[in-house]
XYZ file of C-alpha atoms in Angstrom:
585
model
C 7.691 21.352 7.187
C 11.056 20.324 5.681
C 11.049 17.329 3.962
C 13.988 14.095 3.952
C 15.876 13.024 1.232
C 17.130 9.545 1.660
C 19.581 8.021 0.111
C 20.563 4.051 -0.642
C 24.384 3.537 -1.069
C 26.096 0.599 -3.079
C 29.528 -0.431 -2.962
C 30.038 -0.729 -6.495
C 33.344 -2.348 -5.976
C 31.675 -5.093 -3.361
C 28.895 -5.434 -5.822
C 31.206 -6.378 -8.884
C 33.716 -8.467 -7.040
C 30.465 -10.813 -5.638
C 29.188 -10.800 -9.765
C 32.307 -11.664 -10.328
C 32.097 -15.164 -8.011
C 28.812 -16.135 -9.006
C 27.407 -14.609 -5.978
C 24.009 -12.804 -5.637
C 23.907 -9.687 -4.045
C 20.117 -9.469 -2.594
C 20.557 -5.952 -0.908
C 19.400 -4.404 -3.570
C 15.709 -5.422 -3.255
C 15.081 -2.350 -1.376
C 15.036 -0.477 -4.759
C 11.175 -2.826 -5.087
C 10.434 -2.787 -1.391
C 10.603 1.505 -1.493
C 9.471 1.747 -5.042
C 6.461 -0.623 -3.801
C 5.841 1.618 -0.979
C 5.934 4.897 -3.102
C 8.568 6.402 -0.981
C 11.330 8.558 -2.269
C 14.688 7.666 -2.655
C 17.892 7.595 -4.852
C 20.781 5.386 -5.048
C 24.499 7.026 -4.458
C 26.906 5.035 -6.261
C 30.140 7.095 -5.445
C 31.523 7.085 -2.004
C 30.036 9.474 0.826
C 31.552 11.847 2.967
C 31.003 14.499 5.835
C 29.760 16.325 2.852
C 27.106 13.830 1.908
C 25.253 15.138 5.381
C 24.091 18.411 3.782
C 22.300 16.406 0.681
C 21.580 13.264 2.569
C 19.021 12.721 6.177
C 19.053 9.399 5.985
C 22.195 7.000 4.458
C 20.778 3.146 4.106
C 24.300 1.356 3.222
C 23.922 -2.137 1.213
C 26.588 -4.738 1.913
C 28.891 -5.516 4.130
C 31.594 -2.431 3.845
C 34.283 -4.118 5.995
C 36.987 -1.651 4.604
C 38.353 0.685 2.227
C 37.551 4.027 1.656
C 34.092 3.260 1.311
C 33.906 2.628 4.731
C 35.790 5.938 5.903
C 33.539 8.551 3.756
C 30.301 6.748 5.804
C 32.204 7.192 9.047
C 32.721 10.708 8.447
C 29.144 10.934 7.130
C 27.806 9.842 10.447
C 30.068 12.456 12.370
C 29.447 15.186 10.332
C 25.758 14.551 11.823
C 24.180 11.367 9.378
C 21.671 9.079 10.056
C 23.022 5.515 8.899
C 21.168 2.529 8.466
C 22.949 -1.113 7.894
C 21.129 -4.298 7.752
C 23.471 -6.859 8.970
C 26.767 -5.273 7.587
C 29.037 -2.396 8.715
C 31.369 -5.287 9.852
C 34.429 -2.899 9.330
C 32.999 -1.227 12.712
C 32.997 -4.132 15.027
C 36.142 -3.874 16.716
C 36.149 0.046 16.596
C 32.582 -0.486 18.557
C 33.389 -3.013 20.483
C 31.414 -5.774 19.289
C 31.170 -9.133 18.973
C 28.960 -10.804 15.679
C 27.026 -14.261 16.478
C 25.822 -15.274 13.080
C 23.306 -17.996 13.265
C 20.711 -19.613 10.063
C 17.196 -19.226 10.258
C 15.255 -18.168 13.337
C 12.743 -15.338 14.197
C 12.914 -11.548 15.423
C 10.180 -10.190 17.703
C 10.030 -6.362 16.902
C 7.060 -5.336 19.526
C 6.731 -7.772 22.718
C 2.816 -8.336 21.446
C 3.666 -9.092 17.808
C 3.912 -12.183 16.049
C 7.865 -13.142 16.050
C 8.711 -12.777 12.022
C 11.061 -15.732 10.273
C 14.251 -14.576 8.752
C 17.076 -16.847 6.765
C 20.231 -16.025 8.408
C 20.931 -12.606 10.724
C 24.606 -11.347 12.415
C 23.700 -10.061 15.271
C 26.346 -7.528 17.347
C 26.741 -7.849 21.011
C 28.713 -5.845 23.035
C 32.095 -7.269 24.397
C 32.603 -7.814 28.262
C 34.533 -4.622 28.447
C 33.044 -1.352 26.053
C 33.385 2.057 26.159
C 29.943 2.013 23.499
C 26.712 2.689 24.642
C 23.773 1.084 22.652
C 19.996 0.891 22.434
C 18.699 -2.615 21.520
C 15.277 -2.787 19.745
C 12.886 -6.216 19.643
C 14.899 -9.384 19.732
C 16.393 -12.520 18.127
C 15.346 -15.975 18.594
C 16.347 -19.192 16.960
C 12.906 -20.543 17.739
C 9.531 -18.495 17.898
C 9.340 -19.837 21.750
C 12.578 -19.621 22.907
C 14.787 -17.235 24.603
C 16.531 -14.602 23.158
C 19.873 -13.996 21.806
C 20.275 -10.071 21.513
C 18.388 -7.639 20.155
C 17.054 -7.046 16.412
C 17.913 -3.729 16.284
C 20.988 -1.916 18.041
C 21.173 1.920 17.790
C 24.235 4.276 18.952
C 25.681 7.345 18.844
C 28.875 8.325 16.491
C 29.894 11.488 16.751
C 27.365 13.808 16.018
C 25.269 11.472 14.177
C 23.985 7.794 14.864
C 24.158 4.130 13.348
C 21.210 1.946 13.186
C 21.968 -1.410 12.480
C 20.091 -4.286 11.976
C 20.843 -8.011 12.752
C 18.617 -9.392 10.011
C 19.337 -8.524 6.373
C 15.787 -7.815 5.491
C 16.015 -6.898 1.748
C 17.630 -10.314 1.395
C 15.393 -11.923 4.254
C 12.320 -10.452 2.167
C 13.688 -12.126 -1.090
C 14.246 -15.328 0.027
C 9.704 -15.308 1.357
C 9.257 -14.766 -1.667
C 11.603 -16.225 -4.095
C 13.291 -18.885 -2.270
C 16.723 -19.481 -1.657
C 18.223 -21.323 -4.472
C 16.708 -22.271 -7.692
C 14.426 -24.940 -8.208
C 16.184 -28.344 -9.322
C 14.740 -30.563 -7.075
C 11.654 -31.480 -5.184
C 11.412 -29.405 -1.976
C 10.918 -31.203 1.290
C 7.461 -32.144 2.286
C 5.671 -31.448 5.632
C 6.635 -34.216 8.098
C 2.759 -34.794 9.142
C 1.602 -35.578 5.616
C 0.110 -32.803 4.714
C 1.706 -31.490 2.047
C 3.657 -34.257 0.230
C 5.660 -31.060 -2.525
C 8.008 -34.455 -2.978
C 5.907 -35.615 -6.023
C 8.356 -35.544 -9.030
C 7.038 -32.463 -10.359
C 9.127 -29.286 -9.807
C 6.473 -26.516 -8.648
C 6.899 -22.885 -6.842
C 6.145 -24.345 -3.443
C 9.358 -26.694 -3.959
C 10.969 -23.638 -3.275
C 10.055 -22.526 0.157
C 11.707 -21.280 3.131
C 8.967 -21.588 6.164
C 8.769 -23.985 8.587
C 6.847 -26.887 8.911
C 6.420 -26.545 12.361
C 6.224 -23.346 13.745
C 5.006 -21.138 10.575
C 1.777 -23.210 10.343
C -1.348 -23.390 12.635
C -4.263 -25.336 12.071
C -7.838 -23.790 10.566
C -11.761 -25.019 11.808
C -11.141 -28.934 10.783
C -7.234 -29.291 12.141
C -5.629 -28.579 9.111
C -2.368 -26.948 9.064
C -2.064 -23.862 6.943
C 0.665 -20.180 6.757
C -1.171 -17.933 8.203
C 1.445 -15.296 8.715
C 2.527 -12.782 5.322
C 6.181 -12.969 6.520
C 7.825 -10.927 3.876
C 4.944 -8.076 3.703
C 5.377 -7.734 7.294
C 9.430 -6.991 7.229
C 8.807 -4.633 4.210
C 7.026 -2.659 6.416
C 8.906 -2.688 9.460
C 11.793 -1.463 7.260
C 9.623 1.313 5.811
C 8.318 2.080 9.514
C 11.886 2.238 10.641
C 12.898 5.533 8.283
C 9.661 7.248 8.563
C 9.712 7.303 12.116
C 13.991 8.226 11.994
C 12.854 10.827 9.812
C 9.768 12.417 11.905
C 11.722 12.117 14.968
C 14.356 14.764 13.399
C 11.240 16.968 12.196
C 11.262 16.201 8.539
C 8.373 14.318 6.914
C 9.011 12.026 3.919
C 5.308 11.706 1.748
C 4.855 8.531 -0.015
C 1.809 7.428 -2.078
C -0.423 5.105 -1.101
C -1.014 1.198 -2.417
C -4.675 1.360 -3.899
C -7.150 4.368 -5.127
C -8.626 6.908 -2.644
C -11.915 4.842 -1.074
C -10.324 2.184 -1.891
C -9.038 -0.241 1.365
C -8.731 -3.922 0.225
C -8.404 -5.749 -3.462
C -9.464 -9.161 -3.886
C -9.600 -11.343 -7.182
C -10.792 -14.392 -8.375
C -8.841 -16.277 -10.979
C -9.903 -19.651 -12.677
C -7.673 -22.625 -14.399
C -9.580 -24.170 -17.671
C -8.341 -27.728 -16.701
C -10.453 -30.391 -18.911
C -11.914 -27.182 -20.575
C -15.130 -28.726 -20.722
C -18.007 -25.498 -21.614
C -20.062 -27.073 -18.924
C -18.121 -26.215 -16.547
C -17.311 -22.792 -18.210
C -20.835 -21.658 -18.420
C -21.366 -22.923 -14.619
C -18.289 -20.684 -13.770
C -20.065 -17.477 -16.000
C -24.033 -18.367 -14.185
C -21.545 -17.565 -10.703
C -19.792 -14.634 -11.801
C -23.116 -12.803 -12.878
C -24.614 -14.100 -9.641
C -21.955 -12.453 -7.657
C -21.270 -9.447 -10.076
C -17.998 -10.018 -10.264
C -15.326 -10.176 -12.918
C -12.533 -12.499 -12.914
C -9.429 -13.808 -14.554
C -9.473 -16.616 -16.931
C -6.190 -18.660 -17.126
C -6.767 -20.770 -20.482
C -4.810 -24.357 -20.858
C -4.231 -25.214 -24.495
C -6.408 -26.103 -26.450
C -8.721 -24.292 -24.573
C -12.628 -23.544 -25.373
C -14.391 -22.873 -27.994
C -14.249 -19.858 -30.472
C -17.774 -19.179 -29.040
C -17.425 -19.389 -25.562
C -13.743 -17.463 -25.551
C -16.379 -14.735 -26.944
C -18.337 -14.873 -24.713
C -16.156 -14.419 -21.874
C -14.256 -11.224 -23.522
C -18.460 -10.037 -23.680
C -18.928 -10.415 -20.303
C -15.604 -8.256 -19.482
C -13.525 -10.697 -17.753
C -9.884 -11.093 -18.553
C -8.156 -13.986 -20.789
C -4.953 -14.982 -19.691
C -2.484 -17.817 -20.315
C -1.791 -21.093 -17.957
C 1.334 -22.201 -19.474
C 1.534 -26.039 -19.420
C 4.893 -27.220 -18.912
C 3.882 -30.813 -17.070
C 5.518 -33.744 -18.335
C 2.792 -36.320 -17.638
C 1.022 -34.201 -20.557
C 3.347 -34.184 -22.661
C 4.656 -31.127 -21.894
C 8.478 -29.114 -20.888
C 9.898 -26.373 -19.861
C 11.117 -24.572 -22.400
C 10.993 -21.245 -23.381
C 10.133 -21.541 -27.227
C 7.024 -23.763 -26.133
C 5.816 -20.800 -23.767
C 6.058 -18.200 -26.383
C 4.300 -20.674 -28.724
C 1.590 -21.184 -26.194
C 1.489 -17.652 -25.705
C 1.066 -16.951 -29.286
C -2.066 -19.560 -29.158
C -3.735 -18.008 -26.912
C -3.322 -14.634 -29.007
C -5.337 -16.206 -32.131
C -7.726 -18.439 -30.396
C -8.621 -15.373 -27.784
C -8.485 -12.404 -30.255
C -6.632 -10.759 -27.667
C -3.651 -8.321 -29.136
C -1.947 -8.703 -25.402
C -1.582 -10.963 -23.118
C -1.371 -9.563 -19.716
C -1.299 -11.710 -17.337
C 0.040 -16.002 -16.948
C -0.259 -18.461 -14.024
C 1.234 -22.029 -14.734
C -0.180 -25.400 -15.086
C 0.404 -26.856 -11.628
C 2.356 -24.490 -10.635
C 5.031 -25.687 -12.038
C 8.543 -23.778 -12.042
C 11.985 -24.570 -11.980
C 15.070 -22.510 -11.726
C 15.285 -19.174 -10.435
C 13.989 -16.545 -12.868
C 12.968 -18.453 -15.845
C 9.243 -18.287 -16.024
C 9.869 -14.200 -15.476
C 11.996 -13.804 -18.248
C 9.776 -15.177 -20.947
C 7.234 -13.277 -19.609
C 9.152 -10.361 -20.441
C 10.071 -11.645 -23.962
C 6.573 -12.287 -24.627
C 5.224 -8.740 -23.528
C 3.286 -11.020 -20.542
C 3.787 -8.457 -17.699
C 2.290 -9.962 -14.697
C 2.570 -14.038 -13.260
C 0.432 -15.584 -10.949
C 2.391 -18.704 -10.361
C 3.198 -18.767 -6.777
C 0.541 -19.948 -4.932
C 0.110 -23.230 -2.751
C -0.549 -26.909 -4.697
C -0.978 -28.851 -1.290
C -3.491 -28.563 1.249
C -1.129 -28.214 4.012
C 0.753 -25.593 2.401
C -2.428 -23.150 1.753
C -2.619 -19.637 3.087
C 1.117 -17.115 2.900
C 3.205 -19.314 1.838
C 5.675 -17.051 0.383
C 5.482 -14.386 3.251
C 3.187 -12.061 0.872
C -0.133 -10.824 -0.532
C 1.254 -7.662 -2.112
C 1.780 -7.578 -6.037
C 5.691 -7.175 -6.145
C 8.483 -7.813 -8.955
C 10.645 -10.272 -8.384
C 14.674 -10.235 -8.782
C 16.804 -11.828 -10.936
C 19.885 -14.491 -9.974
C 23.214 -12.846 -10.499
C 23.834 -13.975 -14.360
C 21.302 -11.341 -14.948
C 23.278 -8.689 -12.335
C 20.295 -9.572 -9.942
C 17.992 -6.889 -11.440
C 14.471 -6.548 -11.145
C 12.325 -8.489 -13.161
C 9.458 -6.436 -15.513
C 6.995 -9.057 -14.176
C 4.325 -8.183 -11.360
C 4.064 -11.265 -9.625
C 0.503 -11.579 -7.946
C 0.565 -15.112 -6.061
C -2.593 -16.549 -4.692
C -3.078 -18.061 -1.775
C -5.564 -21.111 -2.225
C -7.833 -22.652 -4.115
C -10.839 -24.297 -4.489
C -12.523 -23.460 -1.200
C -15.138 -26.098 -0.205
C -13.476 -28.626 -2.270
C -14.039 -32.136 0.111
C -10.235 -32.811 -0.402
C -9.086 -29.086 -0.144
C -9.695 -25.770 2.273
C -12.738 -25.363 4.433
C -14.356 -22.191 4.710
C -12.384 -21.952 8.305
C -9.615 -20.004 6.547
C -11.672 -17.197 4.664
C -11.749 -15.244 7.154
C -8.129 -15.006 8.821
C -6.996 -15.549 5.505
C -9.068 -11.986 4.597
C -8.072 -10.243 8.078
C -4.481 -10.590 7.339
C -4.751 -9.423 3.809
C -6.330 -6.123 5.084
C -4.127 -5.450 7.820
C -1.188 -5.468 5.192
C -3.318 -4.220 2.017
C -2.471 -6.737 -0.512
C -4.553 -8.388 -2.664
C -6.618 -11.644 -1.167
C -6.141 -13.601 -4.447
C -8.269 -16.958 -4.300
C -8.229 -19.764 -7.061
C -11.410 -21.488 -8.737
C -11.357 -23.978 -10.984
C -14.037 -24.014 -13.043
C -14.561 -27.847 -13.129
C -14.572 -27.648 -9.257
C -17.222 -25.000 -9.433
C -19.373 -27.248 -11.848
C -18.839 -30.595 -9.829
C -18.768 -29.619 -6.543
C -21.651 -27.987 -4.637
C -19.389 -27.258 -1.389
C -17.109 -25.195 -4.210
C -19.840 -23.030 -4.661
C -20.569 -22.374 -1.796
C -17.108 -21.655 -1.145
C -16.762 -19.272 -3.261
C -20.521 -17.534 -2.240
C -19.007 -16.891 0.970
C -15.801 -15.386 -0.241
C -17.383 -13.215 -1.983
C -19.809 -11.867 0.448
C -17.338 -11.880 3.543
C -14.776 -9.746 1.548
C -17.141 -7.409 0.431
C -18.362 -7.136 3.880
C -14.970 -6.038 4.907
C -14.463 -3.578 2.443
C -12.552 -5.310 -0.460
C -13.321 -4.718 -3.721
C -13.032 -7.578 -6.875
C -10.511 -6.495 -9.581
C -9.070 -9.076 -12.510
C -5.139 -9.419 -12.654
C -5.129 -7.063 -15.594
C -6.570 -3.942 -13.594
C -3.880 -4.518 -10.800
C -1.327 -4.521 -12.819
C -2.512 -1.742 -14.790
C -3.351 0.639 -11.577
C 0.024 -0.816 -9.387
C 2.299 0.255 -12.970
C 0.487 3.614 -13.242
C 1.198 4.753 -9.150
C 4.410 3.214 -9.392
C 5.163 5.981 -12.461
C 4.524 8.706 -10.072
C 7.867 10.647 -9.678
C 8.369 12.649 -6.368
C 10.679 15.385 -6.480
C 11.253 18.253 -3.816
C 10.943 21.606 -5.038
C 12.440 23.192 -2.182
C 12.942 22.453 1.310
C 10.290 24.287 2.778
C 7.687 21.506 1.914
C 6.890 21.602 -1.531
C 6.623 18.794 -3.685
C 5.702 17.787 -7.801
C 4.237 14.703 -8.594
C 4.917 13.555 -12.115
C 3.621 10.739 -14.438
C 3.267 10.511 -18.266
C -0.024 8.052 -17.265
C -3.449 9.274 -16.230
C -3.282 8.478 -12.822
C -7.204 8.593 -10.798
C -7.706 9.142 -6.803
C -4.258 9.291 -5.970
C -3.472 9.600 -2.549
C -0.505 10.755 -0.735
C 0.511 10.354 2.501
C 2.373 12.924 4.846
C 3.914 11.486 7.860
C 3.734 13.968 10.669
C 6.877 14.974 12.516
C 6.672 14.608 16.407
C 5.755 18.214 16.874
C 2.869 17.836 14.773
C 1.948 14.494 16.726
C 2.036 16.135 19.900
C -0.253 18.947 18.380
C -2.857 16.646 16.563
C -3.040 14.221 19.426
C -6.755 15.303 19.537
C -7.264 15.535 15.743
C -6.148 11.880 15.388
C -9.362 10.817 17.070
C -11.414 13.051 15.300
C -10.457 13.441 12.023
C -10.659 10.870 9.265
C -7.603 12.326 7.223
C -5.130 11.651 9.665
C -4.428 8.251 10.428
C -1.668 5.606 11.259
C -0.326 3.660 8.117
C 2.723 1.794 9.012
C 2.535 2.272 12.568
C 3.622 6.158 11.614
C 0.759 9.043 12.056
C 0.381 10.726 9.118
C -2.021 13.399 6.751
C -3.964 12.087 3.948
C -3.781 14.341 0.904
C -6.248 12.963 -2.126
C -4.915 14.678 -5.271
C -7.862 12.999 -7.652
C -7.499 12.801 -11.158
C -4.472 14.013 -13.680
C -1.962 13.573 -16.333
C 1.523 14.911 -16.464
C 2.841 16.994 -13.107
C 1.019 17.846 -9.863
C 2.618 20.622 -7.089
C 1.851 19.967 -3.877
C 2.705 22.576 -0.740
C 2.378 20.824 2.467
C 4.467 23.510 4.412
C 1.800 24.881 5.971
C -1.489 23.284 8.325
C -3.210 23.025 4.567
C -2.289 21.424 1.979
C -2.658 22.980 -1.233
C -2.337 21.392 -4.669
C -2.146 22.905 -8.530
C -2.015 21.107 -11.561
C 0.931 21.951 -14.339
């Protein structure tokens, strides 16, 4: 079994001219959406040619490549025998091909005629003229509305010379971005949901004044008629695009092993964080009687000035995690300003006894700008935020497209690169709260986190806990219905810590017959790898995928489960054969 090298190619002339204007260049968010994934990959920063095809199965081009050289060494990379994948460029092809490009805003694309049509920003869809000599293959389709009808296909795929184009009409590195991180920075309050709900117009700049869903057709209602996201957007394009070159890959016989999101046995994560608000200690040791009930540990986002020397102890005792909820709200006095976070984050330091700080979520959520909040986290050695997250009752649930812990990207003063911050957004709080969610939502809420394996991150306050009975009870049956699905609790500090550690893994192919070496300078524990199988192998193993535990879809792509357990520095791994073997360095 051979295995794919793929390769991600940047016109570094397009790149610097759009620097150059002020523009962003989102593309290059497939660098976290692959790294994320644990697949294999490496940027090519010169231009390609026919000769790239003996180094290169796969060619995923960022930008739009409308002419130049640039465009001529891909051409002759795709006849020499390439696979090339575009999402929403290659315009330099159009009238060579024969198409026509309807650009249009926001709207949806329905990849499998069963599946829930996914939101995008913008897409350029290609459509073939009245009269062309090019034959293409349209995949899924696009829609300005979720109900309407469609206006080509998602995906178009076609032959060029010896090789083939796959081009998509949705830019979903940028698509993904803009779930996530919004569109433009936050100066102004966001626009609130037309039925009341969720009224984000309140003065105070938050994460959910950045938004991109829709009021209408992103939201459907939970057990009491509440509207609420219900849909992880963003997660669900990462791994259609990750779907996409495994199966390009199998289909040519090659296999491309990634490593997998959480620990061997390990399915789900969930985790409970709480804001001190008031910091009263009756409500802290009301929030400590729960956590031993439910033998769980949590993390602890302290407000200035926070509880007392005593208590802090006994919180650290009990093994849950301290971390910082930077207050930047006017009405208390407060701004946004970076020396006031680091001084914050210093306070928490000597009140806590902590020597780091891993993790912050904000007062409020409050945020404004783009990448702001990220960037002092990174002065202040603060490597994971868990700011994003809903502060309106209609606007509960995925309300940035995503459960998965992801970095974020930077706005093009900073040469949009990725941020050293693991964002980890939640996705409401205060379950059973007479003014907030019902228990309707824990369980689609749950279902959806599982299906994509993020983390189902739910927020308690602990003065809700200690007034509220309903609050309680809320977060009883959290508890218990995630564990009955298979998640296991972990604070923000141990995802962080375990997503860091796989994300050092280095894959590197030894030679092409199937051999592999895993490398990491970090201890890394029940690792697991998985090997897509090629369609031979499929065809083969149709039986064995009924029968056998270690093969198994993951991304919609069949593959073998190889568990490499515990070790430190470099790992071999020879998946050539029907075994795998492995043998530590």
């Amino acid at each position: 079994m051979k295995i794919a090298r793929v390769g991600v190619f940047v016109n570094r002339r397009e790149l610097e001219d759009r620097w150059k204007r002020n523009e962003n260049f989102f593309p290059l968010y497939i660098e976290e959406i692959f790294r994320h994934a644990g697949i294999p990959f490496e940027f090519v920063n010169e231009p390609v040619g026919k000769e790239a095809r003996e180094r290169w199965d796969v060619m995923i081009v960022l930008g739009d490549l409308s002419q130049g050289a640039e465009l001529d060494g891909v051409r002759e990379y795709v006849r020499a025998g390439g696979h090339l994948i575009s999402y929403g460029g290659l315009t330099g092809l159009v009238d060579e091909l024969e198409m026509n490009i309807v650009r249009m805003k926001a709207g949806y694309a329905a990849l499998e005629p069963e599946d829930q049509p996914l939101r995008f920003v913008q897409a350029e869809l290609w459509k073939q003229r009245a009269i062309s000599g090019c034959r293409i293959e349209g995949y899924g389709n696009i829609r300005e509305q979720p109900n309407e009808d469609t206006l080509g296909p998602a995906l178009v795929s076609f032959a060029y010379g010896k090789g083939r184009i796959d081009r998509w009409a949705v830019n979903i590195p940028t698509t993904v971005v803009a779930l996530q991180q919004g569109q433009h920075p936050v100066y102004q309050d966001g626009k609130p949901a037309p039925d009341g709900t969720a009224a984000i117009d309140e003065g105070i700049l938050k994460a959910d004044d950045g938004m991109v869903l829709d009021w209408q057709w992103d939201r459907i209602v939970d057990g009491r008629g509440m509207p609420y996201f219900p849909y992880p957007f963003a997660d669900w394009w990462r791994e259609a695009l990750v779907r996409h070159v495994l199966q390009l890959v199998t289909e040519h016989g090659k296999t491309l092993p990634f490593v997998d999101y959480w620990p061997d046995g390990v399915e789900a994560i969930a985790m409970i964080s709480h804001d001190s608000d008031l910091n009263r200690e009756e409500d802290a040791e009301t929030t400590l009687g729960m956590l031993d009930e439910l033998q769980i540990k949590s993390t602890w986002c302290m407000l200035e000035p926070g509880y007392s020397q005593d208590m802090m102890s006994k919180i650290q005792a009990k093994e849950h995690e301290l971390a910082l909820h930077y207050n930047a709200l006017e009405m208390e006095g407060k701004t946004w300003d970076a020396v006031d976070f680091a001084r914050q984050a210093r306070w928490l330091m000597g009140v806590g006894g902590v020597s780091e700080i891993v993790s912050n979520k904000n007062h409020y959520t409050c945020f404004e700008g783009w990448d702001d909040l990220f960037i002092w986290c990174e002065d202040n050695d603060i490597l994971s935020d868990q700011t994003r997250g809903p502060s309106k009752i209609g606007n509960i649930g995925f309300l940035f497209g995503t459960s998965r812990p992801y970095l974020p990207i930077s706005w093009f003063h900073h040469r949009n690169r990725l941020l050293n911050v693991l964002e980890i957004g939640f996705l409401t709080q205060d379950i059973g709260h007479p003014d907030r969610a019902d228990f309707s939502v824990i369980e689609p809420l749950l279902n959806q986190v599982k299906r994509v394996r993020g983390v189902a991150h739910f927020l308690f306050h602990q003065v809700c806990l200690n007034m509220y009975e309903g609050v309680r009870e809320g977060m009883r049956k959290l508890v218990h219905d995630a564990r009955s699905s298979g998640f296991v609790f972990w604070t923000g500090k141990q995802i962080n810590d375990w997503e860091r550690a796989r994300r050092s893994v280095k894959l590197s192919i030894l030679n092409g017959a199937g051999c592999l070496r895993l490398e990491s300078d970090n201890r890394i524990e029940s690792l697991v790898l998985w090997v897509p199988l090629t369609k031979q192998e499929k065809e083969q193993d149709c039986t064995r995928m009924d029968l056998d535990e270690e093969v198994r879809l993951v991304m919609g792509v069949a593959c073998r489960k190889v568990a490499i357990g515990e070790w430190t520095g470099a790992v071999d791994v020879d998946i050539s054969g029907q075994e795998v073997n492995t043998s530590r360095q």
